[in-house]
Tab-separated table of C-alpha atoms in Angstrom:
chain	number	residue	atom	x	y	z
B	95	UNK	CA	46.416	-42.163	26.598
B	96	UNK	CA	44.539	-43.944	24.170
B	97	UNK	CA	41.099	-44.099	24.013
B	98	UNK	CA	38.975	-47.112	22.886
B	99	UNK	CA	39.897	-47.728	19.376
B	100	UNK	CA	38.141	-50.128	16.786
B	101	UNK	CA	38.709	-51.011	13.418
B	102	UNK	CA	38.495	-51.353	10.588
B	103	UNK	CA	36.256	-47.636	10.537
B	104	UNK	CA	34.212	-47.867	7.567
B	105	UNK	CA	33.361	-51.255	5.264
B	106	UNK	CA	31.219	-52.451	2.857
B	107	UNK	CA	29.726	-55.995	2.399
B	108	UNK	CA	27.415	-57.759	0.397
B	109	UNK	CA	24.128	-59.669	1.385
B	110	UNK	CA	25.236	-62.866	3.123
B	111	UNK	CA	28.945	-61.867	4.215
B	112	UNK	CA	30.666	-62.166	7.021
B	113	UNK	CA	32.171	-59.382	9.143
B	114	UNK	CA	34.389	-59.326	12.157
B	115	UNK	CA	34.852	-55.797	13.906
B	116	UNK	CA	37.449	-55.118	16.026
B	117	UNK	CA	38.317	-53.466	19.605
B	118	UNK	CA	40.668	-52.286	22.478
B	119	UNK	CA	39.634	-51.097	24.986
B	120	UNK	CA	41.258	-48.559	27.084
B	121	UNK	CA	44.703	-49.294	29.566
B	122	UNK	CA	43.346	-51.398	32.497
B	123	UNK	CA	39.501	-51.684	31.165
B	124	UNK	CA	38.090	-55.395	31.526
B	125	UNK	CA	34.541	-55.012	30.421
B	126	UNK	CA	33.699	-54.252	26.616
B	127	UNK	CA	30.137	-53.978	25.098
B	128	UNK	CA	29.044	-54.006	21.686
B	129	UNK	CA	26.345	-51.605	20.858
B	130	UNK	CA	24.684	-51.366	17.300
B	131	UNK	CA	23.601	-48.178	16.157
B	132	UNK	CA	21.140	-47.216	13.272
B	133	UNK	CA	20.525	-44.456	11.109
B	134	UNK	CA	18.436	-42.247	13.468
B	135	UNK	CA	18.440	-44.471	16.858
B	136	UNK	CA	20.282	-44.743	19.732
B	137	UNK	CA	22.736	-47.152	20.386
B	138	UNK	CA	20.787	-50.679	21.163
B	139	UNK	CA	22.664	-53.042	23.168
B	140	UNK	CA	24.276	-56.510	21.504
B	141	UNK	CA	26.682	-57.881	24.106
B	142	UNK	CA	28.735	-57.137	27.400
B	143	UNK	CA	32.355	-59.144	27.839
B	144	UNK	CA	33.463	-59.452	31.464
B	145	UNK	CA	37.428	-61.120	31.696
B	146	UNK	CA	36.477	-63.103	28.313
B	147	UNK	CA	33.129	-64.088	29.794
B	148	UNK	CA	29.861	-63.281	28.365
B	149	UNK	CA	27.676	-61.572	30.977
B	150	UNK	CA	25.246	-60.287	29.239
B	151	UNK	CA	23.190	-60.544	25.301
B	152	UNK	CA	21.017	-58.059	24.148
B	153	UNK	CA	18.229	-58.974	21.914
B	154	UNK	CA	19.882	-59.855	18.778
B	155	UNK	CA	19.772	-63.237	16.394
B	156	UNK	CA	22.745	-65.808	16.596
B	157	UNK	CA	23.895	-64.407	13.481
B	158	UNK	CA	25.574	-61.970	16.072
B	159	UNK	CA	28.459	-63.310	18.054
B	160	UNK	CA	32.016	-61.998	19.720
B	161	UNK	CA	34.446	-63.074	21.964
B	162	UNK	CA	36.775	-61.213	23.973
B	163	UNK	CA	40.803	-61.961	24.362
B	164	UNK	CA	42.925	-62.298	27.462
B	165	UNK	CA	44.088	-58.997	26.838
B	166	UNK	CA	40.896	-58.101	27.215
B	167	UNK	CA	39.998	-56.842	23.549
B	168	UNK	CA	37.454	-57.793	21.592
B	169	UNK	CA	35.999	-58.767	18.209
B	170	UNK	CA	32.133	-58.450	16.993
B	171	UNK	CA	30.927	-61.042	14.402
B	172	UNK	CA	27.924	-60.622	12.544
B	173	UNK	CA	27.243	-63.886	9.788
B	174	UNK	CA	24.850	-64.188	6.819
B	175	UNK	CA	25.040	-60.583	6.538
B	176	UNK	CA	21.324	-58.369	5.729
B	177	UNK	CA	20.800	-55.017	4.719
B	178	UNK	CA	19.306	-54.522	8.257
B	179	UNK	CA	22.946	-55.042	10.060
B	180	UNK	CA	23.357	-51.727	8.256
B	181	UNK	CA	24.948	-49.458	11.245
B	182	UNK	CA	27.448	-47.999	13.249
B	183	UNK	CA	29.032	-50.590	15.737
B	184	UNK	CA	30.034	-49.003	18.920
B	185	UNK	CA	32.727	-50.452	21.521
B	186	UNK	CA	33.006	-49.438	24.886
B	187	UNK	CA	34.866	-50.005	27.651
B	188	UNK	CA	34.605	-49.897	31.557
B	189	UNK	CA	36.920	-50.515	34.234
B	190	UNK	CA	35.016	-53.195	35.684
B	191	UNK	CA	31.486	-54.419	35.845
B	192	UNK	CA	28.643	-54.450	36.984
B	193	UNK	CA	28.800	-50.513	36.207
B	194	UNK	CA	26.763	-49.562	38.999
B	195	UNK	CA	29.640	-47.632	40.901
B	196	UNK	CA	30.966	-46.266	38.246
B	197	UNK	CA	28.123	-45.857	35.288
B	198	UNK	CA	30.637	-44.670	32.893
B	199	UNK	CA	31.211	-46.254	29.442
B	200	UNK	CA	34.150	-45.394	27.292
B	201	UNK	CA	33.196	-45.402	23.767
B	202	UNK	CA	35.325	-46.002	20.750
B	203	UNK	CA	34.001	-43.977	17.642
B	204	UNK	CA	32.802	-46.907	15.538
B	205	UNK	CA	32.873	-49.108	12.683
B	206	UNK	CA	30.530	-48.149	9.961
B	207	UNK	CA	29.199	-50.772	8.348
B	208	UNK	CA	26.922	-50.900	5.131
B	209	UNK	CA	25.473	-53.599	3.634
B	210	UNK	CA	24.481	-53.802	0.148
A	57	UNK	CA	12.309	-54.024	30.024
A	58	UNK	CA	13.141	-50.324	30.672
A	59	UNK	CA	12.912	-48.130	27.244
A	60	UNK	CA	13.981	-44.768	27.118
A	61	UNK	CA	11.777	-41.706	25.547
A	62	UNK	CA	13.454	-38.623	23.741
A	63	UNK	CA	10.718	-36.377	22.250
A	64	UNK	CA	12.829	-33.769	20.751
A	65	UNK	CA	14.378	-35.306	17.608
A	66	UNK	CA	16.178	-32.057	16.360
A	67	UNK	CA	16.436	-28.355	18.395
A	68	UNK	CA	17.425	-25.720	16.784
A	69	UNK	CA	18.622	-22.348	19.128
A	70	UNK	CA	20.611	-19.300	18.882
A	71	UNK	CA	23.455	-18.889	21.475
A	72	UNK	CA	22.416	-17.500	24.710
A	73	UNK	CA	19.003	-19.162	24.452
A	74	UNK	CA	18.090	-21.808	27.449
A	75	UNK	CA	17.612	-24.969	26.349
A	76	UNK	CA	15.592	-28.337	27.943
A	77	UNK	CA	15.531	-31.454	26.133
A	78	UNK	CA	13.198	-33.877	27.911
A	79	UNK	CA	14.132	-37.470	29.022
A	80	UNK	CA	11.126	-39.994	30.105
A	81	UNK	CA	11.995	-44.011	31.223
A	82	UNK	CA	9.762	-46.528	32.159
A	83	UNK	CA	11.594	-48.811	34.425
A	84	UNK	CA	9.988	-48.425	37.954
A	85	UNK	CA	12.233	-49.720	40.428
A	86	UNK	CA	16.024	-47.628	41.461
A	87	UNK	CA	17.263	-46.202	38.564
A	88	UNK	CA	20.185	-44.737	37.184
A	89	UNK	CA	20.090	-42.423	34.906
A	90	UNK	CA	22.428	-40.606	32.105
A	91	UNK	CA	23.366	-37.937	29.559
A	92	UNK	CA	25.746	-39.079	27.121
A	93	UNK	CA	26.897	-36.280	24.325
A	94	UNK	CA	28.268	-36.940	20.779
A	95	UNK	CA	30.001	-33.758	18.604
A	96	UNK	CA	30.214	-33.531	15.272
A	97	UNK	CA	32.873	-36.404	14.094
A	98	UNK	CA	33.550	-37.191	17.981
A	99	UNK	CA	32.668	-40.504	19.825
A	100	UNK	CA	30.090	-40.236	22.880
A	101	UNK	CA	31.018	-38.769	26.332
A	102	UNK	CA	29.447	-38.972	29.515
A	103	UNK	CA	27.561	-35.315	30.346
A	104	UNK	CA	26.673	-35.997	33.308
A	105	UNK	CA	24.721	-39.361	35.647
A	106	UNK	CA	22.215	-39.531	37.877
A	107	UNK	CA	22.286	-42.882	40.826
A	108	UNK	CA	20.834	-40.890	44.385
A	109	UNK	CA	20.760	-38.340	46.214
A	110	UNK	CA	20.350	-34.752	45.399
A	111	UNK	CA	17.857	-35.097	41.989
A	112	UNK	CA	19.311	-32.172	40.201
A	113	UNK	CA	22.912	-33.342	38.786
A	114	UNK	CA	25.831	-30.986	37.506
A	115	UNK	CA	27.398	-32.014	34.892
A	116	UNK	CA	30.313	-30.709	32.299
A	117	UNK	CA	30.137	-27.594	30.497
A	118	UNK	CA	26.847	-26.216	32.282
A	119	UNK	CA	24.770	-28.671	31.774
A	120	UNK	CA	22.553	-29.861	34.555
A	121	UNK	CA	19.342	-32.462	34.957
A	122	UNK	CA	16.616	-32.610	37.007
A	123	UNK	CA	15.814	-36.742	38.032
A	124	UNK	CA	11.811	-36.082	38.768
A	125	UNK	CA	10.664	-39.552	39.898
A	126	UNK	CA	7.495	-39.012	40.248
A	127	UNK	CA	7.160	-38.192	36.197
A	128	UNK	CA	9.462	-40.808	35.138
A	129	UNK	CA	11.943	-37.937	33.956
A	130	UNK	CA	15.444	-36.718	33.709
A	131	UNK	CA	15.586	-33.269	31.789
A	132	UNK	CA	19.228	-31.766	30.748
A	133	UNK	CA	18.926	-28.263	30.666
A	134	UNK	CA	21.380	-25.430	30.449
A	135	UNK	CA	20.945	-21.593	31.199
A	136	UNK	CA	22.779	-20.474	28.470
A	137	UNK	CA	23.994	-22.559	25.492
A	138	UNK	CA	26.930	-21.596	22.851
A	139	UNK	CA	27.774	-22.526	19.527
A	140	UNK	CA	30.041	-25.337	20.642
A	141	UNK	CA	26.993	-26.973	22.074
A	142	UNK	CA	25.978	-28.261	19.025
A	143	UNK	CA	25.955	-32.441	19.380
A	144	UNK	CA	23.674	-34.825	19.560
A	145	UNK	CA	22.796	-35.622	23.017
A	146	UNK	CA	21.451	-38.935	24.214
A	147	UNK	CA	19.604	-40.355	27.558
A	148	UNK	CA	20.111	-43.396	28.871
A	149	UNK	CA	18.853	-45.665	32.050
A	150	UNK	CA	21.612	-48.773	33.491
A	151	UNK	CA	20.204	-51.929	32.601
A	152	UNK	CA	18.705	-53.909	36.433
A	153	UNK	CA	21.510	-55.731	35.542
A	154	UNK	CA	24.084	-52.984	35.305
A	155	UNK	CA	25.336	-54.350	32.569
A	156	UNK	CA	24.140	-52.375	30.059
A	157	UNK	CA	22.124	-49.301	29.028
A	158	UNK	CA	19.189	-48.257	27.408
A	159	UNK	CA	19.435	-45.480	25.337
A	160	UNK	CA	16.894	-42.939	23.718
A	161	UNK	CA	16.597	-42.307	20.345
A	162	UNK	CA	19.094	-39.278	20.512
A	163	UNK	CA	18.015	-34.765	20.240
A	164	UNK	CA	20.224	-33.600	17.294
A	165	UNK	CA	20.970	-29.843	18.938
A	166	UNK	CA	21.811	-27.063	16.187
A	167	UNK	CA	22.856	-23.793	18.006
A	168	UNK	CA	23.065	-20.709	15.531
A	169	UNK	CA	25.818	-18.301	16.150
């Protein structure tokens, strides 16, 4: 079975540009979460979606937005890129939410964004 | 907000040595705790988890962790490490709404053959 897939794997942008990152969850998983992992840091929560609805938002500026589609895939959009947005962006899926009964997120390998 | 601290940023061990990685969290209520591992070139994957019950939790590949409520700790242990355990280890606590995780900054483990 395919795991969580993310695209692109690597990309380079310049300050002020916009970026769209894509994620396909594991088949049957209805919840998608996005995390930002800066160099030398642990993943930091950005968004969680369940059945196309935003369920939780982390402490990120409004330049960050996301959406989930009827097939449960998801996009993360970042506008007006800053140098500090350079990071590995991780997508994770889960069968259901809340996670209390399973507690497991399945992560993709991430999209590494470099902002110059 | 909850937070997680991992005090060991980089650990180097020889094969067969014992391992203990520290993890402390800041939430005083009911906690759900996790250790995730990221092997070189691979994605994050679950190593073990604690929800309730026996505070000594056993995970995959011989790892275990002990939840000590009075110390707000959830340390990861393995009696004898192998070269294949070389990876980065992340401690995490589930958020109060059970919809997100708070991760520590990670510990890079390098096991020398």
